[in-house]
Short mmCIF file of C-alpha atoms in Angstrom, two decimals:
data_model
loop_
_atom_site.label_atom_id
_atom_site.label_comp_id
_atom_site.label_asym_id
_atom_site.label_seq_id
_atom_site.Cartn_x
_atom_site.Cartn_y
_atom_site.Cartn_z
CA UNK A 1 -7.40 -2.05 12.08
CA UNK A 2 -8.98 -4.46 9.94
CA UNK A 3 -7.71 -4.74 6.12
CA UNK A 4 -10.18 -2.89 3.60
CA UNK A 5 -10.72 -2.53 0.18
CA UNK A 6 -9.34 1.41 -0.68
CA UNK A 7 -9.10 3.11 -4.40
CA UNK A 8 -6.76 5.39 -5.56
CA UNK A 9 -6.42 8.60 -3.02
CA UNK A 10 -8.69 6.47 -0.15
CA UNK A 11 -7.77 7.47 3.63
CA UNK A 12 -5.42 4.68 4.86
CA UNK A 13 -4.60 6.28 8.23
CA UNK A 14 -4.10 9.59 9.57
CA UNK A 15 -1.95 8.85 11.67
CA UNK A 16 1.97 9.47 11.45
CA UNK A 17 4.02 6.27 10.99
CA UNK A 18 6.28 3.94 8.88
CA UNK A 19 5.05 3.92 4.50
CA UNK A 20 5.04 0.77 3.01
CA UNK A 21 4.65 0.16 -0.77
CA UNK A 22 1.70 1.71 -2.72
CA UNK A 23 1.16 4.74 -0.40
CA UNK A 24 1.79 8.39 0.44
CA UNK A 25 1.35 11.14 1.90
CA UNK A 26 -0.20 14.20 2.00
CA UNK A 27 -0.81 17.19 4.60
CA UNK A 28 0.08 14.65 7.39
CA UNK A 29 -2.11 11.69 6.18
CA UNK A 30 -1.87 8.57 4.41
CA UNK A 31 -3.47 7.83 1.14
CA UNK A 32 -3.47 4.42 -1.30
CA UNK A 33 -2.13 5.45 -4.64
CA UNK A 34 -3.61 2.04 -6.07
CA UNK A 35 -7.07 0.16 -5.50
CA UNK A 36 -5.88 -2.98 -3.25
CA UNK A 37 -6.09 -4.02 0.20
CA UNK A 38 -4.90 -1.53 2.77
CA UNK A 39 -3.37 -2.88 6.15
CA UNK A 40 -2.12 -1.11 8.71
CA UNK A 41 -0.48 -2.57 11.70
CA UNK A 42 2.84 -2.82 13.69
CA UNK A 43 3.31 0.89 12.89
CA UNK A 44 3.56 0.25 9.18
CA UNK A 45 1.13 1.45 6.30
CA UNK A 46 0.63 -0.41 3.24
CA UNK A 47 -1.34 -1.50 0.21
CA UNK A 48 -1.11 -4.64 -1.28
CA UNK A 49 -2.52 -4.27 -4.85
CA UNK A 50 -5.20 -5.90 -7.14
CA UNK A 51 -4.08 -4.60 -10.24
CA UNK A 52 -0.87 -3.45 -11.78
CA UNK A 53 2.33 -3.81 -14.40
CA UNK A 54 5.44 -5.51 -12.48
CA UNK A 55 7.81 -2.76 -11.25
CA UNK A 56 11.13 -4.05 -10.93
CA UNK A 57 12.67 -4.49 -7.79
CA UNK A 58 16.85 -5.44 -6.85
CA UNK A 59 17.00 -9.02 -6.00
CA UNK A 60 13.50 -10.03 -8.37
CA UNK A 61 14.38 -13.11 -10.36
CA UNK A 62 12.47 -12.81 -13.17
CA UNK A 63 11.97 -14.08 -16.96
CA UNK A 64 12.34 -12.76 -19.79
CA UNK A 65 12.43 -12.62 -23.83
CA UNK A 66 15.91 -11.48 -25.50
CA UNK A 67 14.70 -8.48 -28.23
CA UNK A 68 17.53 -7.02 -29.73
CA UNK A 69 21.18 -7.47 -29.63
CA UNK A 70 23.44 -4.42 -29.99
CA UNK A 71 27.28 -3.69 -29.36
CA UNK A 72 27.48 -4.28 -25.54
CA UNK A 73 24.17 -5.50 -24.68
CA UNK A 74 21.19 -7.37 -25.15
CA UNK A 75 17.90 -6.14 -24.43
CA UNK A 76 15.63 -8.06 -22.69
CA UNK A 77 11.67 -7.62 -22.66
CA UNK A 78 10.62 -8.78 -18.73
CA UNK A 79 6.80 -7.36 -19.23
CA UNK A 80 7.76 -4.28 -17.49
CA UNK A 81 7.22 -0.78 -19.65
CA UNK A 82 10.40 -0.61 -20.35
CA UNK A 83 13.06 -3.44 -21.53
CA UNK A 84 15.92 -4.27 -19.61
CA UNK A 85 19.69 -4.92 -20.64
CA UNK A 86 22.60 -7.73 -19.92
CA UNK A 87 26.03 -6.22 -20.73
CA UNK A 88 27.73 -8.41 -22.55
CA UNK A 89 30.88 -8.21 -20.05
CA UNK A 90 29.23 -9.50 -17.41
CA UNK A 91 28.27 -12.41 -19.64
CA UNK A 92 29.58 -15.45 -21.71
CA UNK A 93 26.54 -16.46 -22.52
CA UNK A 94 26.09 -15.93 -26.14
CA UNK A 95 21.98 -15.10 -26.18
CA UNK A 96 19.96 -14.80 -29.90
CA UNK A 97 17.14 -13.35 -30.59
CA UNK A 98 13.79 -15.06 -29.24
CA UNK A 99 15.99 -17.07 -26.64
CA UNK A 100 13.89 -17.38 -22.91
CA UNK A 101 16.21 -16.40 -20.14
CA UNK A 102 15.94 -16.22 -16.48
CA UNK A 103 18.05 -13.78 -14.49
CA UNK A 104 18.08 -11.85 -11.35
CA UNK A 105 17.41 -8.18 -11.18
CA UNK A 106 21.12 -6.99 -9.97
CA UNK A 107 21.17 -2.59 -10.30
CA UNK A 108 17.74 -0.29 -11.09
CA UNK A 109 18.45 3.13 -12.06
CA UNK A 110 16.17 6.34 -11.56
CA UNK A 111 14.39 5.71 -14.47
CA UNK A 112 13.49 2.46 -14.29
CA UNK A 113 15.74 0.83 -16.67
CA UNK A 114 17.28 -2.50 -15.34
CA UNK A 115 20.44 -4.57 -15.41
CA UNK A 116 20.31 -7.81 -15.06
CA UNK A 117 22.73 -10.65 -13.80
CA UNK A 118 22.82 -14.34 -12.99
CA UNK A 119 21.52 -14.97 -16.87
CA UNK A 120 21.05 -18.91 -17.80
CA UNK A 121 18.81 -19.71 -21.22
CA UNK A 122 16.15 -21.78 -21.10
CA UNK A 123 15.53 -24.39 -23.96
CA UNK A 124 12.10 -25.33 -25.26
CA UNK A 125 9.10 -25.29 -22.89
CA UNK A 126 6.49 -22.25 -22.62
CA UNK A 127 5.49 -19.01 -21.35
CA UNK A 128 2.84 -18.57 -19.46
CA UNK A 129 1.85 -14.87 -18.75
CA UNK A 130 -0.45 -14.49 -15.05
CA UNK A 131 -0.88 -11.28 -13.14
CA UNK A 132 2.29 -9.80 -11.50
CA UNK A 133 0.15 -8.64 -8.57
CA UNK A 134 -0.84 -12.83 -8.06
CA UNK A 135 2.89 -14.07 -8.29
CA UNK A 136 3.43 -14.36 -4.15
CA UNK A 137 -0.04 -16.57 -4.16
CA UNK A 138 1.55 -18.88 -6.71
CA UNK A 139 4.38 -19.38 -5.14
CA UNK A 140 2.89 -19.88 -2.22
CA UNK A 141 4.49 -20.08 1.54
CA UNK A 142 7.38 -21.09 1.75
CA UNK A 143 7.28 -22.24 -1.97
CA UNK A 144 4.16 -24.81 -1.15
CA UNK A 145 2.27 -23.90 -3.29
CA UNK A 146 4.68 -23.93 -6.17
CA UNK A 147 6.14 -27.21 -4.95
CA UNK A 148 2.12 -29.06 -5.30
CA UNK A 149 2.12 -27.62 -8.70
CA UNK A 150 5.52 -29.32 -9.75
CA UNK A 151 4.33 -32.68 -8.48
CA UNK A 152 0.77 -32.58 -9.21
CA UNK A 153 1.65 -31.54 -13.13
CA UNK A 154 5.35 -33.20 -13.70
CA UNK A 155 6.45 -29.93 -15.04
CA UNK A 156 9.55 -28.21 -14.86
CA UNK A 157 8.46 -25.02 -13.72
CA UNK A 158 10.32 -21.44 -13.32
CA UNK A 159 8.32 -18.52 -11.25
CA UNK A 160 9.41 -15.02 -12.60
CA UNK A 161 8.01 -12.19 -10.64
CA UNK A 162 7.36 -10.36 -13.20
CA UNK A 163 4.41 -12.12 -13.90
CA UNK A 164 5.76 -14.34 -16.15
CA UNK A 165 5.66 -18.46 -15.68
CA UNK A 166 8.13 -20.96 -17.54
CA UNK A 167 6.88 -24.37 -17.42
CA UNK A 168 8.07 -27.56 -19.53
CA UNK A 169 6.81 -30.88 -19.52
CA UNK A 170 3.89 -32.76 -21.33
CA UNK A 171 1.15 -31.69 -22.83
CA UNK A 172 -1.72 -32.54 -20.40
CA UNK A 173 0.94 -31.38 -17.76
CA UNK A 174 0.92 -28.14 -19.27
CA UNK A 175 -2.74 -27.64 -19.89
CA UNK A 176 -3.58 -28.64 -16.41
CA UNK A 177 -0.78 -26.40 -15.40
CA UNK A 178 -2.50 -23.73 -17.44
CA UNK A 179 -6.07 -24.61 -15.38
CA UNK A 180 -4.60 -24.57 -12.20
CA UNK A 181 -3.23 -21.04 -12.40
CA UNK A 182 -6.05 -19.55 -14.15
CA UNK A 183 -7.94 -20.81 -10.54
CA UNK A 184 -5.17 -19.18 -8.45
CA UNK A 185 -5.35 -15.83 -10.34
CA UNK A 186 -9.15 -15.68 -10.12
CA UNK A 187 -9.82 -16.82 -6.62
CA UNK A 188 -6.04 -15.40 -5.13
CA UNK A 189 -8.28 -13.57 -2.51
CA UNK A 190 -9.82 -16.08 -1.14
CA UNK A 191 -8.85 -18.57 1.75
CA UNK A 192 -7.30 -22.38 1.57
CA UNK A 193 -6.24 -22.09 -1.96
CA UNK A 194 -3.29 -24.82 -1.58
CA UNK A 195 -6.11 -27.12 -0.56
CA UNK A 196 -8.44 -26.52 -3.51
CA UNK A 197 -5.99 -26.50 -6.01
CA UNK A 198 -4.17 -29.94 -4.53
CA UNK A 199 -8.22 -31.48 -4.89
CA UNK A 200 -8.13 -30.29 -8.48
CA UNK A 201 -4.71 -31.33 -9.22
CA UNK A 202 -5.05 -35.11 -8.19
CA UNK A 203 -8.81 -35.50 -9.02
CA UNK A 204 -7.45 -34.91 -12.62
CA UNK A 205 -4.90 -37.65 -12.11
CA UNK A 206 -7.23 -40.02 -11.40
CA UNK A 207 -9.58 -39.95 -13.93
CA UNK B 1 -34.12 29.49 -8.49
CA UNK B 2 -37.85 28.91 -9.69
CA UNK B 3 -38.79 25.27 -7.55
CA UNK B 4 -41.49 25.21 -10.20
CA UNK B 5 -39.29 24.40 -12.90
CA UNK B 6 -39.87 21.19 -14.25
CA UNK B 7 -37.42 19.40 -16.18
CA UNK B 8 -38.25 17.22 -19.74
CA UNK B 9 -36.67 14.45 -17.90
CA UNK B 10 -38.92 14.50 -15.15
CA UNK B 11 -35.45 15.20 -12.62
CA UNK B 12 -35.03 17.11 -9.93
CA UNK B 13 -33.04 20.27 -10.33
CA UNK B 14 -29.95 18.60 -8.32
CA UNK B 15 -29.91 15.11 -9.84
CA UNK B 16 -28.06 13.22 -11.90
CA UNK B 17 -29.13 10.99 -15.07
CA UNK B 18 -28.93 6.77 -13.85
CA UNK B 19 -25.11 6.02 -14.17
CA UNK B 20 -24.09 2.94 -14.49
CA UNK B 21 -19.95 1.98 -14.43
CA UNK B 22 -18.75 -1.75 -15.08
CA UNK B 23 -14.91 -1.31 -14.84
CA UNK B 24 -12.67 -4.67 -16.68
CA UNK B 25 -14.63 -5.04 -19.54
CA UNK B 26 -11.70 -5.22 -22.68
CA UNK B 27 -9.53 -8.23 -22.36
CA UNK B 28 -6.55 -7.24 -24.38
CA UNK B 29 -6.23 -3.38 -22.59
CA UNK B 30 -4.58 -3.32 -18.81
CA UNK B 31 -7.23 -1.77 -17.64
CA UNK B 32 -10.75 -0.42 -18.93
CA UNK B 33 -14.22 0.49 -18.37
CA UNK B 34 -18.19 0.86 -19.37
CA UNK B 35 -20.10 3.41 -18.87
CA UNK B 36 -23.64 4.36 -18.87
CA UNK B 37 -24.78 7.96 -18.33
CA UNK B 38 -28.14 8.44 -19.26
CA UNK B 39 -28.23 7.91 -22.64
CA UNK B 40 -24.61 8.17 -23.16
CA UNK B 41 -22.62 5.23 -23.54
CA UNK B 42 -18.98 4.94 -23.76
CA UNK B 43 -15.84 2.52 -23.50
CA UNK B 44 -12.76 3.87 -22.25
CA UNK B 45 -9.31 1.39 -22.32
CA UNK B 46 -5.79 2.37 -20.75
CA UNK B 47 -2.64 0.92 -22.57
CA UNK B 48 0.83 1.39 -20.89
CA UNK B 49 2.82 2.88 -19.26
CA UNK B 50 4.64 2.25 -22.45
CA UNK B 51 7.70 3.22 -23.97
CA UNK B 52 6.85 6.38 -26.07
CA UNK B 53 7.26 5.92 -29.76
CA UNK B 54 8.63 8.01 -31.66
CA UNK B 55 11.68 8.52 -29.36
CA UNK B 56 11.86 11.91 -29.47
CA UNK B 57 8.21 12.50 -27.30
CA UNK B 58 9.69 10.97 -24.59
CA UNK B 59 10.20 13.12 -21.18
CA UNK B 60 12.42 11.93 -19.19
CA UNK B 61 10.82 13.80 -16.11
CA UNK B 62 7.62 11.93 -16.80
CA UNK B 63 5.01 9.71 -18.25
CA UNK B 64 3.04 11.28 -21.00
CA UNK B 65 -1.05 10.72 -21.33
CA UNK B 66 -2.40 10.31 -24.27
CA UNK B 67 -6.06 10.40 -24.18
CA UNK B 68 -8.36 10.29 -27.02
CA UNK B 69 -11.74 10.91 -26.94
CA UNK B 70 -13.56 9.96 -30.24
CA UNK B 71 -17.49 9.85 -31.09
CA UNK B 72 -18.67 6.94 -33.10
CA UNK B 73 -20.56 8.23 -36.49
CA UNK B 74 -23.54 6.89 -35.45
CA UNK B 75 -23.83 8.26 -32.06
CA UNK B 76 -25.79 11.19 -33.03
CA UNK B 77 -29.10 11.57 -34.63
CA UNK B 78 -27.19 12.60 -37.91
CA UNK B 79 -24.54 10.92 -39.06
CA UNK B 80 -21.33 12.07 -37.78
CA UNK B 81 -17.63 12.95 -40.20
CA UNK B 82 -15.48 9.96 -38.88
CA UNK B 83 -12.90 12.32 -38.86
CA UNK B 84 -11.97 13.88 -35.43
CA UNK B 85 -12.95 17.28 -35.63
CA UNK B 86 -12.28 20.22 -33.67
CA UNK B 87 -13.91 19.49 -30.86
CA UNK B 88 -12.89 16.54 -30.32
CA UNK B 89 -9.37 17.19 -30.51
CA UNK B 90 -10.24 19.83 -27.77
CA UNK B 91 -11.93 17.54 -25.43
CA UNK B 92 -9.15 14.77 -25.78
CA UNK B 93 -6.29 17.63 -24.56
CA UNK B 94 -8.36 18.93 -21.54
CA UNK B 95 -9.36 15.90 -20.44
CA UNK B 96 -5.66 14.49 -20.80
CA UNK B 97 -4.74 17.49 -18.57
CA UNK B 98 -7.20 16.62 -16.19
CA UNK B 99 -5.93 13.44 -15.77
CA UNK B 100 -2.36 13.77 -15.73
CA UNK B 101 -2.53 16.03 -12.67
CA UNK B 102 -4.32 12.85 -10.87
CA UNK B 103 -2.12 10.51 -12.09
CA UNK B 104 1.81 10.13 -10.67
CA UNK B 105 2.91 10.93 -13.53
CA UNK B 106 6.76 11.19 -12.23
CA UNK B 107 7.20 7.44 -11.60
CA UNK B 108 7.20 6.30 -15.15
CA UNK B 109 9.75 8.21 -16.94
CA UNK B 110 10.23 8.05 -20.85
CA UNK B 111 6.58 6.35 -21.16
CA UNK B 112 3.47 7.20 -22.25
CA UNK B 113 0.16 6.32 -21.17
CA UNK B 114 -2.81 5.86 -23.85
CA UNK B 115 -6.24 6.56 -22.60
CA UNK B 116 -8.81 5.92 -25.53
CA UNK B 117 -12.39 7.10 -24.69
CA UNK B 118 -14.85 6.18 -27.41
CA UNK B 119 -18.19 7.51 -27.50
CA UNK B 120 -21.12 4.92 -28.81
CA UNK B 121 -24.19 6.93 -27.82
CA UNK B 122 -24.56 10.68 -26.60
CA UNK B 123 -26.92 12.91 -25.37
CA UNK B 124 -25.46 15.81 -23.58
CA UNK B 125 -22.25 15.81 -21.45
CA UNK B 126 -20.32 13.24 -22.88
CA UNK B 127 -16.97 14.61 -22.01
CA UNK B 128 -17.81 14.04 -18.50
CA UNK B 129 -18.79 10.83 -18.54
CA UNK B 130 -15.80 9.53 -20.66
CA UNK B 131 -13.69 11.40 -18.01
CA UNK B 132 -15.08 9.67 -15.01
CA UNK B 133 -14.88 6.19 -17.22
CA UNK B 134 -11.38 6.83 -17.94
CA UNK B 135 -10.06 7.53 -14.02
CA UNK B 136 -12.11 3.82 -13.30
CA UNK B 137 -10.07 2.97 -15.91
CA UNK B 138 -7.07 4.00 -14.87
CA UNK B 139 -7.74 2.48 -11.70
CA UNK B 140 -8.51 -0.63 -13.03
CA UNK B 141 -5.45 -0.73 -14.82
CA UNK B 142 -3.71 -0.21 -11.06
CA UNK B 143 -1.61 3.20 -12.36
CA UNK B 144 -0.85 4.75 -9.19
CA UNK B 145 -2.58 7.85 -8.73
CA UNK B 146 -3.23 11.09 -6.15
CA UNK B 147 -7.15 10.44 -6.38
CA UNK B 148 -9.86 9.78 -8.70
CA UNK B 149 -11.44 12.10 -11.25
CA UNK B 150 -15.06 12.66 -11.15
CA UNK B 151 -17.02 14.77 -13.40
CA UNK B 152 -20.31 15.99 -14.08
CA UNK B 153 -22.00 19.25 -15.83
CA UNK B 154 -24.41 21.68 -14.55
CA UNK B 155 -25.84 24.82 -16.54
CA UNK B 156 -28.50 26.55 -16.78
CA UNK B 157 -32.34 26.46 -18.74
CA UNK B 158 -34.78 28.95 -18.74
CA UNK B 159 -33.49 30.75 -15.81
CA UNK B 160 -32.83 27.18 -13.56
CA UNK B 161 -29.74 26.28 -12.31
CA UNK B 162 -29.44 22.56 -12.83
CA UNK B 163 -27.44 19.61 -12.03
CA UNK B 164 -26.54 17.67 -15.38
CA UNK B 165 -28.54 19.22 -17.98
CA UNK B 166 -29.65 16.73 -20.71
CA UNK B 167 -29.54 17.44 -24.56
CA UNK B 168 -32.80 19.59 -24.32
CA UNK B 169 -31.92 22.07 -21.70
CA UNK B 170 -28.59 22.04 -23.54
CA UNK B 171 -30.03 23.87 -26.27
CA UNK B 172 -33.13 26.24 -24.19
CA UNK B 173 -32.12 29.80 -25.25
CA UNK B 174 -30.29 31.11 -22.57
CA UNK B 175 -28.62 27.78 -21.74
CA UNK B 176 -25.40 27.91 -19.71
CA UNK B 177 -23.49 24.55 -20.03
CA UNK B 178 -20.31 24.14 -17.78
CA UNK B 179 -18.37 20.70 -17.52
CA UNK B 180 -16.86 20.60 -14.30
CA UNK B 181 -14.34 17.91 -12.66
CA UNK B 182 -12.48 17.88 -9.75
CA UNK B 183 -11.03 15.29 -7.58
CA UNK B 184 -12.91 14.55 -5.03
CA UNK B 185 -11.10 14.35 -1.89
CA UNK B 186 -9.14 17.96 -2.41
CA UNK B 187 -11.93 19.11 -4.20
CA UNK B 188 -9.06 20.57 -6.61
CA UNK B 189 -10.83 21.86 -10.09
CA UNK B 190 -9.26 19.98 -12.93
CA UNK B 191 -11.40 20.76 -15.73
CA UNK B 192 -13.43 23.58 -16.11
CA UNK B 193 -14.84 24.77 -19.13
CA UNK B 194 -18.20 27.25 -20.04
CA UNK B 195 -20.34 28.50 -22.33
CA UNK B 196 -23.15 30.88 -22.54
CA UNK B 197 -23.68 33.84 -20.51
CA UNK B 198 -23.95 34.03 -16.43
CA UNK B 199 -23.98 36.25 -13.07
CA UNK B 200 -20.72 36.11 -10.83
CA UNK B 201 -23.63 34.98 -8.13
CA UNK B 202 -25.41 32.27 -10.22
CA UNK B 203 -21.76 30.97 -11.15
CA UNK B 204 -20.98 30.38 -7.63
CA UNK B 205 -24.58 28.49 -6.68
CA UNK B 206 -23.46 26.57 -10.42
CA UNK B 207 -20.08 25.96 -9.25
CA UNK B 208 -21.37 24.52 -6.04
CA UNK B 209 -24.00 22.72 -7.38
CA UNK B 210 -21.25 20.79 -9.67
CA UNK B 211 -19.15 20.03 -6.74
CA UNK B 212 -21.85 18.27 -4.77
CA UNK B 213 -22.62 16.29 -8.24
CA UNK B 214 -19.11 15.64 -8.41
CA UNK B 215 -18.98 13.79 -4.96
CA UNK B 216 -22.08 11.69 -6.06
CA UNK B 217 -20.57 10.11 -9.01
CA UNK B 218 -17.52 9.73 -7.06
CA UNK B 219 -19.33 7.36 -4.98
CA UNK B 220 -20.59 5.52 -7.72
CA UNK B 221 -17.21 5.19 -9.31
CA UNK B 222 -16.48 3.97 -5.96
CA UNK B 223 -18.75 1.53 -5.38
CA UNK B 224 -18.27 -0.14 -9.30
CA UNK B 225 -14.65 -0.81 -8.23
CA UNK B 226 -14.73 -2.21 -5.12
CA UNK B 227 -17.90 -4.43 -6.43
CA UNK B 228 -15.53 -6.15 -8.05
CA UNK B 229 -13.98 -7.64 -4.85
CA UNK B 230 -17.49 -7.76 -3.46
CA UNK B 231 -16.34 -11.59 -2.61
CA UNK B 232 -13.39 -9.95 -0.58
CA UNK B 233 -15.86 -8.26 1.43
CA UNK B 234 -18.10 -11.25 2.17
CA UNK B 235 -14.62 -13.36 3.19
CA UNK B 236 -13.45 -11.07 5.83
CA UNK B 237 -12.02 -13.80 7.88
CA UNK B 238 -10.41 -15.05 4.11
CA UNK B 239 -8.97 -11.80 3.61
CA UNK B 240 -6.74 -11.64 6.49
CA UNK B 241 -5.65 -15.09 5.93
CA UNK B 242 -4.40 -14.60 2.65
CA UNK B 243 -2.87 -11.69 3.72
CA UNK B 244 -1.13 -12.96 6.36
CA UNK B 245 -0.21 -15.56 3.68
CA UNK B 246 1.09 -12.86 0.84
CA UNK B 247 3.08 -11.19 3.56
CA UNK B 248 5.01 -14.31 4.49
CA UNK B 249 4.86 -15.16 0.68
CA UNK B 250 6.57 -12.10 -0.40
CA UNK B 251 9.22 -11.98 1.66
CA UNK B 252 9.66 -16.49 0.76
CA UNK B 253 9.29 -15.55 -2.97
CA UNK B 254 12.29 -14.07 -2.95
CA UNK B 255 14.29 -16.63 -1.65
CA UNK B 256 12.51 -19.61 -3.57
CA UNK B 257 12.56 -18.21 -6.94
CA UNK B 258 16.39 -18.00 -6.61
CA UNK B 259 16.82 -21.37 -5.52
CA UNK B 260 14.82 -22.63 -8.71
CA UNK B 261 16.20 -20.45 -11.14
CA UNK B 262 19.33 -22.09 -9.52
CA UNK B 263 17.94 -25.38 -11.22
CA UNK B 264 16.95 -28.06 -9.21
CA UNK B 265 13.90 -29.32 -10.51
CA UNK B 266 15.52 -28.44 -14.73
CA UNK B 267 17.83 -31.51 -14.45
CA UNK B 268 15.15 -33.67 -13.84
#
């Protein structure tokens, strides 16, 4: 079946077979919960979506803002609706207020609320807020994507997939950082992306 | 049903006013919409999920809505109390209702999700059209949900049974006025509301008559969505490119992020 556009409660197949993310079902057939592009193939039924707040996931690395600091942990805003927590035993980091971190998504409970491991701070550079749904395209495959942006801006960058990009370096790499992934986010659908944004990258350079 | 019946609108007896949806139009909400019904105009953004404030709202069996439905003063011929009144407070928890049945509510425990549906111009079922704005909304905003919400009115003037009755049939003297919405692929009722007086066999020709309207302006909330990705459509070769891309992607992302958040590139 060719992918399609569907909207929240669109047919994606009637037939009986494996749910990937973004879908269920109902009397027997399978419906998007989200507008995105529906694909099924290989037996499997899913919905990658346009739109949407990062949902956490085990494994994620991600980035993230420390909030508040209480008696055993620190909370952590990741851009999620709700904030996440480092115990401080699992830690000897000593985080403050305002500090950048990076860390990887290690337990999710049933409501959503996250622990978080693997925590290193990161000093001085930005944040640089794109849509969750556009993180894959920015990283690109096998990290191609990711790896033209490094050398075509001389930035340090970190991808969290929670939407959120940390980047340091200089100033024009940063704003032509900042140009390059406004283009990914707003043309992420279309085809040889890598290519366009590698023209823009080094056409800058030379002028 | 009198065929003679003409309406002050010049309408048929089973169509709807022009509508007109533009979903993404507020920058700073996650998702919003426009729309135009007629004469009615409205704006409708969706914050959240968010945590609910104060603490003690929260459910932790699911996501509140919060929708508010407001009228600006000047959007009727005399000026209107900026204060929400009574009806408005009404409208704001039936529609909120009507919503939260669509939406998955389940998924997003301890949060609340704030619809705000502001009137700037109205003539006649209002409540309907900030209802159908808010599900494009909500879609926009990508909250997971069971299926859209489309609404529309029908009633009754001077002894017609009509589709969307504007401000003028609203008030003929034995005018029935019944906001109706359902979702449109069940065809479950989630808001149903009347006034005025009318036979158990003209109800059911009404009640039919809404459905029908119902599945209309689903298609046109449809059709604003998808317009968006209208360049998707064009690509079709594109689109299963980048697929094929995001589905290597995904699976790579996982595996690259962790190697830089490792820190190769930082001790440069």
């Amino acid at each position: 079946m060719e992918p399609k556009i569907v909207i929240p409660g669109e047919l994606v197949s009637d037939k009986k077979m494996r749910l990937g993310p973004h879908v269920f079902v109902e009397n027997g057939k399978i419906y998007s919960d989200t507008i995105g592009i529906a694909r099924v193939e290989k037996g499997l039924a899913r919905v990658v979506p346009l739109q949407g707040k990062y949902m956490p996931k085990v494994g994620d690395v991600i980035i993230g803002i420390v909030v508040a600091e209480e008696y055993s942990v620190y909370a952590i805003d990741i851009n999620s609706f709700y904030y996440s927590f480092i115990s401080k035993e699992d830690t000897r980091i000593v985080l403050r207020k305002g500090n950048v971190v990076s860390a990887k998504i290690s337990r999710i409970n049933e409501i959503n609320e996250v622990s978080l491991s693997n925590v290193r701070v990161l000093y001085g550079g930005e944040i640089i807020p794109v849509e969750p749904t556009r993180v894959p395209r920015i990283i690109g495959k096998n990290a191609s994507m990711l790896t033209l942006l490094q050398n075509g801006t001389k930035c340090s960058i970190i991808v969290g997939m929670n939407g959120w990009i940390w980047a340091k370096g200089s100033d024009e790499g940063i704003a032509l950082l900042k140009k390059a992934l406004d283009k990914i986010e707003h043309e992420s659908h279309l085809a040889n992306l890598t290519l366009k944004i590698q023209k823009m990258l080094f056409e800058k350079k030379s002028t | 049903m009198e065929a003679s019946y003409e309406r002050p609108d010049k309408r048929r007896i089973d169509e709807l006013r022009k509508i007109k949806i533009v979903p993404s139009v507020l920058s700073r909400a996650e998702g919003s919409a426009y729309i135009e019904w007629g004469q009615n105009k409205a704006i409708v953004g969706v914050f959240g999920p968010r945590e609910a404030l104060p603490q003690h709202i929260q459910d932790p069996t699911k996501a509140l809505v919060n929708y508010v439905y407001r009228m600006a003063t000047f959007s009727v011929p005399d000026r209107k109390a900026a204060k929400p009144g009574r009806r408005e407070i009404e409208i704001s928890k039936v529609s909120g209702e009507a919503l939260e049945r669509a939406i998955f509510v389940e998924k997003f425990a301890n949060t609340t999700i704030d619809i705000y549906a502001y009137l700037f111009d109205s003539n006649a079922g209002t409540r309907c059209a900030a209802l159908t704005a808010a599900s494009v909304a909500l879609a926009d905003a990508g909250i997971p949900m069971r299926d859209m919400v489309s609404a529309c009115a029908v009633g009754r003037a001077n002894g017609t049974i009509i589709l969307d009755p504007c401000k003028e049939e609203e008030d003929a003297e034995d005018a029935v006025d019944m906001p109706l919405a359902i979702m449109p692929r069940t065809k479950e009722v989630v808001l149903l509301q009347m006034d005025g007086l009318i036979s158990k066999e003209d109800w059911k020709k009404a009640f039919e008559l809404g459905v029908k309207g119902c599945l209309q302006v689903y298609e046109i909330q449809k059709s604003a969505l998808k317009e968006k990705y209208e360049k998707v459509k064009k690509e079709e070769q594109a689109v299963i490119e980048y697929l094929n891309e995001q589905l290597e992607s995904a699976e790579d992302a996982e595996d690259s992020g962790e190697t830089l958040a490792g820190g190769e590139n930082l001790e440069r």
